[in-house]
Coordinates of C-alpha atoms and ligand atoms in Angstrom, one line a residue:
X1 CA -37.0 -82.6 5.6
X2 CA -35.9 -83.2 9.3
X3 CA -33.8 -80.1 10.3
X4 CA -31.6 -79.5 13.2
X5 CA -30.0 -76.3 14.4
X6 CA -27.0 -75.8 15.2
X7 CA -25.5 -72.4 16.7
X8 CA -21.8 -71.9 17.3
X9 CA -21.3 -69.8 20.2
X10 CA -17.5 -71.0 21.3
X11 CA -15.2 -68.4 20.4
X12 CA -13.2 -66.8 22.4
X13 CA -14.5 -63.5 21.2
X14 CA -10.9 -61.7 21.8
X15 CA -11.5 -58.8 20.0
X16 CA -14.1 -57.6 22.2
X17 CA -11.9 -57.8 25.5
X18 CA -13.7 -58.9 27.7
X19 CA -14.6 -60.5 30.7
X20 CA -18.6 -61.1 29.3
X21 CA -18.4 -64.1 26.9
X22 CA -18.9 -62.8 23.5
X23 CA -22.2 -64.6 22.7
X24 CA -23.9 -62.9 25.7
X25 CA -23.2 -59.4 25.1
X26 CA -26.6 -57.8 25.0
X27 CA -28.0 -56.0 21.9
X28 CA -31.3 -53.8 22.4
X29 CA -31.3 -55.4 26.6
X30 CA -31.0 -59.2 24.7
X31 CA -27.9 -61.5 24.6
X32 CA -26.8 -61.8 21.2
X33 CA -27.4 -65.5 21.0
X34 CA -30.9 -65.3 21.7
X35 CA -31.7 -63.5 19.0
X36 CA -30.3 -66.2 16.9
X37 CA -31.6 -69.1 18.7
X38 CA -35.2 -67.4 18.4
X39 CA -35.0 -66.7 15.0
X40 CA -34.5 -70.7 14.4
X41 CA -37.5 -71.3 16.2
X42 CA -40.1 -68.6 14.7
X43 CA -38.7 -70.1 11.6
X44 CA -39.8 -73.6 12.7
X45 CA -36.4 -75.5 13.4
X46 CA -36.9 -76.6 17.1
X47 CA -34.3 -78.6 17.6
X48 CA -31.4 -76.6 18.7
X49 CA -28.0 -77.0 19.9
X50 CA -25.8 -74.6 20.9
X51 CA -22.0 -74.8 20.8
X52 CA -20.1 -73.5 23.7
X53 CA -16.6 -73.0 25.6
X54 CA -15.5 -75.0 28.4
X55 CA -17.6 -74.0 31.1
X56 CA -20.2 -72.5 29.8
X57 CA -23.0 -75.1 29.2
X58 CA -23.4 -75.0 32.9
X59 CA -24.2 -71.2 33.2
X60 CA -27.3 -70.1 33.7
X61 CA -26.8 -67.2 31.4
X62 CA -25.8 -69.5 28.1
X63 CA -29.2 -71.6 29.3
X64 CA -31.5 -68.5 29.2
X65 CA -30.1 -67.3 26.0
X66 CA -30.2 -70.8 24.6
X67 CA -33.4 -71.3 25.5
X68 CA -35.2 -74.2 27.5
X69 CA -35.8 -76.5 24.6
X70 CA -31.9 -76.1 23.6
X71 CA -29.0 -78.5 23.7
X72 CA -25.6 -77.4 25.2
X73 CA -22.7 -78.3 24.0
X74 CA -19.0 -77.9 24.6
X75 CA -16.1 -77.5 22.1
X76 CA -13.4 -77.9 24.6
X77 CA -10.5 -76.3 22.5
X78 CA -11.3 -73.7 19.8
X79 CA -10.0 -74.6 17.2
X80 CA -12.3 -73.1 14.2
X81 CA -16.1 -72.8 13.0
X82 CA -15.2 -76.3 11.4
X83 CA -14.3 -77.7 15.0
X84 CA -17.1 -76.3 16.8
X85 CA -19.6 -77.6 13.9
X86 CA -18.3 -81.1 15.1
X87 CA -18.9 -81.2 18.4
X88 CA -22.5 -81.0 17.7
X89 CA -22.3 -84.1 15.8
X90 CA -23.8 -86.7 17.9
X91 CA -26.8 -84.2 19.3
X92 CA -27.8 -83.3 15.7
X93 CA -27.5 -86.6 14.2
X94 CA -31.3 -87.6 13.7
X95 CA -31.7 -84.6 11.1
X96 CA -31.6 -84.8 7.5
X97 CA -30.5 -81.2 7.5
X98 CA -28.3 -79.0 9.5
X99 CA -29.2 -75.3 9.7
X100 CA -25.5 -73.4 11.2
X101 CA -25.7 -70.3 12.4
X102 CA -22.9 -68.1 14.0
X103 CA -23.9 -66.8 17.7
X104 CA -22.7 -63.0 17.1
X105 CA -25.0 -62.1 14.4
X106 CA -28.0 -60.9 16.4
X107 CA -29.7 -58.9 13.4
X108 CA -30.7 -62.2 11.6
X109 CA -34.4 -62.3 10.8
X110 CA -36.9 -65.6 10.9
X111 CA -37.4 -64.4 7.1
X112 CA -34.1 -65.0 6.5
X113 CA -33.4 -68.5 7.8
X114 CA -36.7 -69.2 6.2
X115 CA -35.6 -68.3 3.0
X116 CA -32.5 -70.6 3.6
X117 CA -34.2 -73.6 4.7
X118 CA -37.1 -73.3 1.8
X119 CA -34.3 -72.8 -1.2
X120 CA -32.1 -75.3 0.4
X121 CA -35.0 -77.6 0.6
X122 CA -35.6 -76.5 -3.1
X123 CA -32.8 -77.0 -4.7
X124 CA -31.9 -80.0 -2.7
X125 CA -28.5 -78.9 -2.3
X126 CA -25.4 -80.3 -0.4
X127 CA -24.9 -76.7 1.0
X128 CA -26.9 -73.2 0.9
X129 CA -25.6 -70.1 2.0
X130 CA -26.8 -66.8 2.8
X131 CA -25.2 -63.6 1.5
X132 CA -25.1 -60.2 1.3
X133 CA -23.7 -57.9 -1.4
X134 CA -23.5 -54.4 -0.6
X135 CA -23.2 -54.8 3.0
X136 CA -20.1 -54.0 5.1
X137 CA -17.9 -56.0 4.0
X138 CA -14.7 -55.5 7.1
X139 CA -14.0 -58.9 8.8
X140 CA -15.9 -60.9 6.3
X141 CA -15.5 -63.8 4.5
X142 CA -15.4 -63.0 0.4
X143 CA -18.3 -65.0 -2.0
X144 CA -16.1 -66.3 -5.3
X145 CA -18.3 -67.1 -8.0
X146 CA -17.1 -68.7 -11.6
X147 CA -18.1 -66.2 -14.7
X148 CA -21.5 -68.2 -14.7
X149 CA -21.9 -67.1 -11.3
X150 CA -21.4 -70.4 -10.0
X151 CA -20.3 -70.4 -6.0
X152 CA -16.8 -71.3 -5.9
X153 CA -15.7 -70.7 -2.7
X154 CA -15.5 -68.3 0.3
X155 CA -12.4 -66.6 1.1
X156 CA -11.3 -65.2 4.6
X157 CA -10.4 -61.7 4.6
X158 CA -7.0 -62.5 6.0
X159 CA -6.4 -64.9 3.1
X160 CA -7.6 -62.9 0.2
X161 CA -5.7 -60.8 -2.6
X162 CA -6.7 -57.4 -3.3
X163 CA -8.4 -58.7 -6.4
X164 CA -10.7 -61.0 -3.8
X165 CA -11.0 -58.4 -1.2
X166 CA -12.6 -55.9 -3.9
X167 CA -15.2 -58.6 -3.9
X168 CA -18.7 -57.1 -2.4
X169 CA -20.7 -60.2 -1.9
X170 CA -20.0 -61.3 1.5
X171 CA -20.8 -64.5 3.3
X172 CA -23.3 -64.0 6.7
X173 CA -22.6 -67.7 8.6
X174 CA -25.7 -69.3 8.3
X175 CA -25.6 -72.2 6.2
X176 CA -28.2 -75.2 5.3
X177 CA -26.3 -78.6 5.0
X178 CA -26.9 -82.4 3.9
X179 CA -26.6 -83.6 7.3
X180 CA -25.4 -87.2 4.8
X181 CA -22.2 -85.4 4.0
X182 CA -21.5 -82.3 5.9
X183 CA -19.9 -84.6 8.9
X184 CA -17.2 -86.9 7.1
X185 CA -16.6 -83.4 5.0
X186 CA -15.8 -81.5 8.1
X187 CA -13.6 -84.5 9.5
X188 CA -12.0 -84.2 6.2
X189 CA -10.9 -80.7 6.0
X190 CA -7.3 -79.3 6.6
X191 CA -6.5 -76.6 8.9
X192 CA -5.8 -73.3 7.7
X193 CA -2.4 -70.9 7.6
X194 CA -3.7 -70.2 11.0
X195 CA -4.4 -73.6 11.9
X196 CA -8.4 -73.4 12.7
X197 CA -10.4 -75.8 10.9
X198 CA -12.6 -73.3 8.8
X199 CA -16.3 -74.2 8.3
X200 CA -16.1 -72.2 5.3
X201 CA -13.4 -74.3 3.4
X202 CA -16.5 -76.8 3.5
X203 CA -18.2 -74.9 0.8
X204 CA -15.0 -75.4 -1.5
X205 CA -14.9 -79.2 -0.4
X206 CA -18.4 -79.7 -2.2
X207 CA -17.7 -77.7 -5.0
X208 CA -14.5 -79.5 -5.8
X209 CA -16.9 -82.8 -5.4
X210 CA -19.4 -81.2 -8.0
X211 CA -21.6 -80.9 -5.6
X212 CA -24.5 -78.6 -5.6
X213 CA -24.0 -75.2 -4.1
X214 CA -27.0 -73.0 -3.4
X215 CA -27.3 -69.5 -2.0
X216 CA -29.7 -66.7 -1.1
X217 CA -29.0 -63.4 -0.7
X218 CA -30.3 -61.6 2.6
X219 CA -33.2 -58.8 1.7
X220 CA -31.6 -56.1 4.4
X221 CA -27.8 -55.9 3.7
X222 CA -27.3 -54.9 7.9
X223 CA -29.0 -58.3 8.9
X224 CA -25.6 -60.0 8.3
X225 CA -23.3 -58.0 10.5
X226 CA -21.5 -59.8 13.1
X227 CA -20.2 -58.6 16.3
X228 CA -16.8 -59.4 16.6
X229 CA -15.7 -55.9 18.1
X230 CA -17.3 -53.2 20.7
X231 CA -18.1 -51.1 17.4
X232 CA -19.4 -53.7 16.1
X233 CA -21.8 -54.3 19.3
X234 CA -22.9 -50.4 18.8
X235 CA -23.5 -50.7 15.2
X236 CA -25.9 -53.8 16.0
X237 CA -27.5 -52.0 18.8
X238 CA -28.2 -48.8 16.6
X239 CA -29.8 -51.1 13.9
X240 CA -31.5 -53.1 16.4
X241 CA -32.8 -49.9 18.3
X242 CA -33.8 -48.6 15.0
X243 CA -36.0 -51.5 14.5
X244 CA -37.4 -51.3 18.1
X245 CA -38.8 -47.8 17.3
X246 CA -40.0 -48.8 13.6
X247 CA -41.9 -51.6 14.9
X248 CA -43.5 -49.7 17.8
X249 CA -44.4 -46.6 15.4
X250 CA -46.0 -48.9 13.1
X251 CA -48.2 -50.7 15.9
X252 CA -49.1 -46.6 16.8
X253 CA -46.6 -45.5 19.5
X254 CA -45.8 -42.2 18.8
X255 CA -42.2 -41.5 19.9
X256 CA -41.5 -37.3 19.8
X257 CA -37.8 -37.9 19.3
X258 CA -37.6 -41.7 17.7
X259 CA -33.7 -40.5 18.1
X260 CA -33.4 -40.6 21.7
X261 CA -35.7 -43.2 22.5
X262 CA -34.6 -46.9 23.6
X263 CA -37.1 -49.5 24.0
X264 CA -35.7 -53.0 24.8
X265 CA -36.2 -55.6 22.4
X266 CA -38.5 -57.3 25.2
X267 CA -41.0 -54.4 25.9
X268 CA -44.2 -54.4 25.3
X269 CA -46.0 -51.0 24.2
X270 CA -49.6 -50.4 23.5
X271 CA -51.0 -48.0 20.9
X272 CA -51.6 -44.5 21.6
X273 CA -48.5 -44.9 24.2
X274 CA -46.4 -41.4 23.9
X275 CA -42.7 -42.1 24.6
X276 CA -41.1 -38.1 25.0
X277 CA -37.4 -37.6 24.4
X278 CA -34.7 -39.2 26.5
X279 CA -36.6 -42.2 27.8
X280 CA -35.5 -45.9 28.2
X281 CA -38.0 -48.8 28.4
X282 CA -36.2 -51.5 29.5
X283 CA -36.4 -55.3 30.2
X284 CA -39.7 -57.0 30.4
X285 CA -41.5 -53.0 30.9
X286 CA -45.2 -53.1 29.5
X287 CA -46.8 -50.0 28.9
X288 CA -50.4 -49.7 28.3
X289 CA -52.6 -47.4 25.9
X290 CA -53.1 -43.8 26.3
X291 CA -49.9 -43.4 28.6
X292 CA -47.0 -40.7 28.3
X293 CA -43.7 -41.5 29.6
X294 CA -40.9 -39.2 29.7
X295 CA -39.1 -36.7 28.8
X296 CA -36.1 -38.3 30.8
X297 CA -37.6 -41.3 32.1
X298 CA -36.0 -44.9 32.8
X299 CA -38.6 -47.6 33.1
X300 CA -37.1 -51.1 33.8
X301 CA -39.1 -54.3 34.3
X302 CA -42.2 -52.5 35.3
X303 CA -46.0 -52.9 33.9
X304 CA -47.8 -49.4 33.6
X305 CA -51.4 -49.3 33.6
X306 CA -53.8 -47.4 30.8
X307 CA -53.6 -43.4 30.9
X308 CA -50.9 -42.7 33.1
X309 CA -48.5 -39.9 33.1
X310 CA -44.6 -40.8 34.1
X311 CA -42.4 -37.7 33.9
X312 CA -38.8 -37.6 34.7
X313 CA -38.3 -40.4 36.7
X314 CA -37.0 -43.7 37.5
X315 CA -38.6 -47.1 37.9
X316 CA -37.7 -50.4 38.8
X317 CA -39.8 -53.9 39.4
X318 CA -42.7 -51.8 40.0
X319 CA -46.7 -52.1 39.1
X320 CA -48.3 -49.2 38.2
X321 CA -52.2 -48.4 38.0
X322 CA -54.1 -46.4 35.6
X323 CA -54.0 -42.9 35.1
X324 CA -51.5 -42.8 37.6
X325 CA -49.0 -39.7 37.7
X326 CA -45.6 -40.4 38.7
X327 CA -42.6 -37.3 38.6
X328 CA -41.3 -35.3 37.9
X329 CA -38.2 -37.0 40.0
X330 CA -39.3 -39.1 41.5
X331 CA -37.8 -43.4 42.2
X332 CA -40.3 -46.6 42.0
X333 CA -37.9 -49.2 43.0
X334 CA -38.3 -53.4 43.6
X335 CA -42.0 -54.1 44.7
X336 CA -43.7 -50.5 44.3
X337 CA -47.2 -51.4 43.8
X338 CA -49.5 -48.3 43.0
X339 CA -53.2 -48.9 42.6
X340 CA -55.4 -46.8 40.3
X341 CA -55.5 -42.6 40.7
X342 CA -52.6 -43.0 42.4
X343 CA -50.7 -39.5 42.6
X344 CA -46.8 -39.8 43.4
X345 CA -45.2 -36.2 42.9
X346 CA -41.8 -35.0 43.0
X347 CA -38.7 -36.6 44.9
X348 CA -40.7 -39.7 46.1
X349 CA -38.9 -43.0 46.9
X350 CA -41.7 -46.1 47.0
X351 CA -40.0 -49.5 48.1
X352 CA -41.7 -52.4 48.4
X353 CA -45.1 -50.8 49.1
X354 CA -48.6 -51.1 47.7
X355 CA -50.3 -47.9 47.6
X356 CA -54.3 -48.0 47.4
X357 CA -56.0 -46.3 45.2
X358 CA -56.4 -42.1 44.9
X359 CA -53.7 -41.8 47.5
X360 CA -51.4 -39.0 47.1
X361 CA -47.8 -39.1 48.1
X362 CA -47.0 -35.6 47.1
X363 CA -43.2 -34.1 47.9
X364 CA -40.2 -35.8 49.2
X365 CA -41.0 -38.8 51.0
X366 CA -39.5 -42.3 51.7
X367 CA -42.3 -44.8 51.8
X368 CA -40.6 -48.2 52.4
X369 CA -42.2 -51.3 53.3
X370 CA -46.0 -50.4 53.6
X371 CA -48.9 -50.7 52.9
X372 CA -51.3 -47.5 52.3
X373 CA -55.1 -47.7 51.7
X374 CA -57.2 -45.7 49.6
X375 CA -57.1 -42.1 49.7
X376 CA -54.6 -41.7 52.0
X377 CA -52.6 -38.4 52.2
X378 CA -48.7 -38.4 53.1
X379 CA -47.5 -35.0 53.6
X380 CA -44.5 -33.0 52.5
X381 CA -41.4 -34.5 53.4
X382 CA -43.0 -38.0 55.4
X383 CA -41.2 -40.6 55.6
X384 CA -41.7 -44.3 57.0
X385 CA -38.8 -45.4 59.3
X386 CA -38.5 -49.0 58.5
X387 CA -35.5 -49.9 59.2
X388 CA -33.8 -49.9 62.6
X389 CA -30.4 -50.5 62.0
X390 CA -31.0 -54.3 61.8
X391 CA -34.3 -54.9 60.4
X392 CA -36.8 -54.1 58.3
X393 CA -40.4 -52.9 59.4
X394 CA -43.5 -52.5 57.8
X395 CA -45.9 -49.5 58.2
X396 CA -49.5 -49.8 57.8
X397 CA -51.8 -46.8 57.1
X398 CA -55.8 -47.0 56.8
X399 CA -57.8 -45.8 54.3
X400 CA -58.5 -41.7 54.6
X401 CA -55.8 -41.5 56.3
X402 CA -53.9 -38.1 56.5
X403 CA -49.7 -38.2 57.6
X404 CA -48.6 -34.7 58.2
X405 CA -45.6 -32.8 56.6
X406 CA -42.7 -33.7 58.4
X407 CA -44.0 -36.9 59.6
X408 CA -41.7 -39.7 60.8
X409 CA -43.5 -43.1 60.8
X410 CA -41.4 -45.4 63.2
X411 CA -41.8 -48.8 62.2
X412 CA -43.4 -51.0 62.8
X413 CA -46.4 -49.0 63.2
X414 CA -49.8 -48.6 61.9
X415 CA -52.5 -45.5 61.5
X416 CA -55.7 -46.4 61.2
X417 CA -58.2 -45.4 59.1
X418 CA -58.9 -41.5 58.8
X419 CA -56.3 -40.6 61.8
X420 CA -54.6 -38.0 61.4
X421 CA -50.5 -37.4 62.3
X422 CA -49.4 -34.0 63.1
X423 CA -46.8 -31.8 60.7
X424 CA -43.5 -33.1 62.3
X425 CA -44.5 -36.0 64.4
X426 CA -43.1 -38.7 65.4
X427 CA -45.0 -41.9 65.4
X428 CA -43.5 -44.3 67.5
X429 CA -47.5 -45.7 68.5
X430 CA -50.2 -47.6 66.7
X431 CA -52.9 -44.7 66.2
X432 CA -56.3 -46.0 66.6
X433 CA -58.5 -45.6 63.2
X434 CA -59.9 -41.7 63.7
X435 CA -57.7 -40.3 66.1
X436 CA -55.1 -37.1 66.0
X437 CA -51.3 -37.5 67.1
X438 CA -48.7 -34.9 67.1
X439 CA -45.5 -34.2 68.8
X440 CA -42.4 -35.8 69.0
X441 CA -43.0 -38.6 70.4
X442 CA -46.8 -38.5 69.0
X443 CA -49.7 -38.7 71.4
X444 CA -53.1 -37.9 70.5
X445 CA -54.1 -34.6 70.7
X446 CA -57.6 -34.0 72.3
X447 CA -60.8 -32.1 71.4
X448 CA -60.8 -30.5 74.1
X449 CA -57.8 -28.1 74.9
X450 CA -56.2 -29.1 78.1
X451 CA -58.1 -32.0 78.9
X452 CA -55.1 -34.8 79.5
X453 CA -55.1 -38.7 80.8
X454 CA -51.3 -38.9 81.1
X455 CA -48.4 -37.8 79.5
X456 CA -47.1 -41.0 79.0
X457 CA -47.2 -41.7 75.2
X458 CA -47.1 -45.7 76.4
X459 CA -50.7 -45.2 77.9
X460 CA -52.4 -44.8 74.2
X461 CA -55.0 -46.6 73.6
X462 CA -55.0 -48.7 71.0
X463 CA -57.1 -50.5 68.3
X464 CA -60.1 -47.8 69.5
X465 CA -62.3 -46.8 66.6
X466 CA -64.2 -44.3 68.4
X467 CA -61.9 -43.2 71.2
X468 CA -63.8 -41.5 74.3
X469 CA -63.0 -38.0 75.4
X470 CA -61.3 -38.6 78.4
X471 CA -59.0 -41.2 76.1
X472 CA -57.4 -38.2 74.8
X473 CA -54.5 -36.7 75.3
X474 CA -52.3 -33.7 74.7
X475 CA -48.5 -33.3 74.2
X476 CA -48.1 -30.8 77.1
X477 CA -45.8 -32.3 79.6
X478 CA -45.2 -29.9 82.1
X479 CA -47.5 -27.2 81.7
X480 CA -48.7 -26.3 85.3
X481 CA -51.8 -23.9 84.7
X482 CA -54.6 -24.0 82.4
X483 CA -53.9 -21.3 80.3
X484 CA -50.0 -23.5 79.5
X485 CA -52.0 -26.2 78.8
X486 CA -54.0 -24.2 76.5
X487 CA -50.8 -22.5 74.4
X488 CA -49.6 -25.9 74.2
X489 CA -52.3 -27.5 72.6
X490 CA -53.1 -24.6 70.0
X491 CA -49.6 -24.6 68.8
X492 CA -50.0 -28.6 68.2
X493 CA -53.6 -27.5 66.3
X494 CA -51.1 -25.2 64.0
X495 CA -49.1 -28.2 63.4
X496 CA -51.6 -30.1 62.1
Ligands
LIG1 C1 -16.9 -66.0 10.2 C2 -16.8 -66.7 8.8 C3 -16.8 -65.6 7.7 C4 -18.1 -64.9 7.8 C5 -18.4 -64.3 9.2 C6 -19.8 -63.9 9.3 C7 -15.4 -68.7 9.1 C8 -14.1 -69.3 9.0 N1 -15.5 -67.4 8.8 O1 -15.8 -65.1 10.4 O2 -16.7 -66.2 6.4 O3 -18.2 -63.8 6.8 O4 -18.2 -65.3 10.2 O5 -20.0 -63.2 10.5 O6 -16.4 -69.3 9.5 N2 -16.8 -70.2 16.9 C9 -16.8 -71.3 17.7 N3 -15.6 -72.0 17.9 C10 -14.4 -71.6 17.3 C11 -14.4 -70.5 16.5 C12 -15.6 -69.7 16.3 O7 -17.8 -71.7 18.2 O8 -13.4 -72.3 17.4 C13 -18.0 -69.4 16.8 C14 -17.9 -68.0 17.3 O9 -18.3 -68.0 18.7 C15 -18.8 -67.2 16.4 C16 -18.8 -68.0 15.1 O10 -18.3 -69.2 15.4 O11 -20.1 -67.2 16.9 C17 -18.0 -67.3 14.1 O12 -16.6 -67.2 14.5 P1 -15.8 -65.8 14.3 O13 -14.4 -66.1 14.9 O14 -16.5 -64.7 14.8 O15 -15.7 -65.8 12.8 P2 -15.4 -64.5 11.8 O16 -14.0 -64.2 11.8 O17 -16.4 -63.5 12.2
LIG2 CA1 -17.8 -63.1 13.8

């Protein structure tokens, strides 16, 4: 049998007040209506439509949630599940079989529409539907079944008697139909005291036609809930959550406090990951074996390699090594690339960086647009100036490299390999690979006490991997005896 999805994802959603159209409110970091859309796909239905509002088969969010392979398209007036049902008349036309689901049930399971499509397919019914009995029943339409058990219809809560609402055997909104009738059935059904066309009033349409009526009943009761209200989005997300944590216990994370861990639906954890209390993997986050995250961590959209420790702190976009260590406090935003061994302590800001490996960026430093080798020491409190009010510059330090406490890299500027930058300098210079700056503005410091060139910092020499004595020179500007000179340069030896 040929099927063909169709999704209805046009309501106005007013309950929810809000400006986000109902169908992309996210559950678990997901739009709603991707869950359902995926769900007819790992259950082998790939042709899709989708059934929006004006407006919305443009947007790029209703696309992504939709998925690639999906058709859009509109219902311009809502006027009822019946209504929108129509408007995917023409794009599901080829089918033999129409599989409806609604787009604000995002706990539905591939099981589930599997089981639809196999007794639908089974008892070759005009219409299958899923239900649920002892599920929460608030908002939902009512199952009425003769004393045989026979489907009779399905009754709106706002239309039903006490006698009906008492009813526990609810309808979910995902339906198989005989694509031969369900259109001139639709086109044939009156409005209700509301005046929507109901999709459901179908089902009493093919009964009165002695039709054959089919149903299954959902094996998780909570599968079925829809979201038509903000507690009703926090109920999902719980469930949803929930089975986030199951899933990722079973595959052997352990989670310390399954409770007040969140893991995105998209994440990706390895086993023998240890999530502590209070942490958040988010968005398209991978994390890989053998690494402990948390307590109090927020990792969003960021790959972590194996064995490495992230405590306390936040990261964004970034790519992180093995057996890194990260935190406490400290922020990995956009672009943060750390390499292996890499050692980022507490109240460290990387941006856009690649760190090499075994470097250690230890206590309260801005490292923003650079580029560190391996091994590479930034001292307490450094911090790479890269922007200049206007622009953006990078900074470049060498292998072996060693940045002082208190550093200020000016950028754009490099340090070459194994220099060395004073406690509280101020590089506003290339250093040439091996040499010693200090002061503010740096100049090189010599080996010799006293021995100077020129005090202007502009006279460094640059690009010089094994810099000559008399290259050398000192920060003492004014000093007018030896013995100055010699205070001077001792006090910039402390400093380093
Ligand atoms: C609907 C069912 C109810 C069922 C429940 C399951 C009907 C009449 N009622 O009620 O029996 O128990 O879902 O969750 O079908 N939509 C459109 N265009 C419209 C109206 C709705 O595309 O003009 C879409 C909505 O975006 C939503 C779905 O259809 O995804 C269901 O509509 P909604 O208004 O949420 O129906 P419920 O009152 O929840
Ligand atoms: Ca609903």
């Amino acid at each position: 049998m040929k099927w063909s999805a169709v999704i209805l994802a046009a309501g106005n959603g007013v309950r929810m007040k809000s400006a986000t159209p109902k169908p992309l409110h996210r559950v678990s970091g997901i739009p709603m209506l991707k869950y359902v859309s995926d769900a007819a796909r790992a259950a082998g239905v790939a042709d899709i439509t989708v059934v929006v509002a004006t407006g919305h088969a443009e947007s790029a969010e209703f696309r992504s949630a939709a998925g690639d392979d999906a058709r859009l398209v509109v219902q311009t007036e809502q006027k009822g599940t019946a209504d929108a049902l129509l408007a995917a008349r023409e794009a599901a036309a080829a089918a033999d079989a129409i599989l409806i689901l609604y787009g604000d049930t995002p706990l539905i399971t591939p099981e589930t529409v599997r089981s639809l499509i196999s007794e639908h397919e089974k008892t070759d019914a005009t219409v299958t539907l899923a239900t649920a009995s002892h599920a929460p029943v608030d908002g939902l339409g009512r199952i009425v079944r003769d004393q045989s058990g026979e489907i009779l219809a399905i009754v709106e809560q706002e239309d039903a008697d006490d006698e009906t609402l008492a009813i526990s055997e609810v309808n979910a909104g995902w339906y198989g139909f005989d694509a031969n009738w369900i259109w001139d059935a639709l086109a044939a059904l009156r409005s209700s005291a509301n005046g929507e066309y109901y999709l459901t009033d179908a089902i009493e349409a093919a009964v009165r036609a002695n039709l054959t009526v089919a149903s299954v009943s959902v094996r998780e009761p909570s599968e079925i809930l829809g979201v038509n209200t903000r507690s009703q989005l926090a109920m999902a997300e719980a469930t949803m959550r929930q089975r986030q944590r199951d899933y990722w216990m079973d595959q052997g994370v352990t989670l310390i406090d399954p409770a007040a861990t969140y893991i995105d639906a998209s994440a990706i954890l390895a086993p023998d990951v240890t999530i502590h209390p209070n942490s958040h993997i988010l968005g398209t986050s991978t994390i890989a074996a053998g690494c402990e995250i948390g307590p109090d961590s927020i990792v969003i959209d960021t790959t972590i390699g194996e064995d490495s420790r992230f405590v306390s702190s936040h990261a964004e976009g970034a790519t992180i090594g093995k057996r890194v260590s990260v935190g406490p406090f400290s922020r990995l935003r956009p672009g943060a690339i750390l390499d292996n061994d890499v050692y980022i302590g507490n109240y460290a800001e990387i941006k856009n960086s690649s760190i090499g490996p075994g470097t250690h960026v230890g206590h309260f430093s801005y490292v923003g647009d650079a580029e560190l080798g391996k091994r590479v020491n930034i001292g307490a409190g450094a911090v790479t100036a890269n922007y200049d009010g206007k622009q953006k510059h990078r900074t470049v330090i060498g292998d072996d490299a060693f940045v002082g406490s208190g550093s200020m890299l000016v950028a754009p500027v490099q340090i070459g390999r194994g220099a060395v930058t004073g406690a509280g300098s101020v590089v506003t210079h290339d250093v040439p690979a091996g040499d010693t700056v200090a002061g503010v503005p740096a100049r090189p410091v010599g080996d010799t006490p006293g021995t100077r060139r020129d005090d202007s910092p502009d006279h460094h020499p640059h690009n010089t991997d094994h810099p000559q004595p008399d290259q050398h020179e000192t920060a003492a500007r004014t000093e007018s005896d030896a013995a100055t000179g010699d205070r001077e340069n001792e006090k910039l030896r402390r400093t380093l």
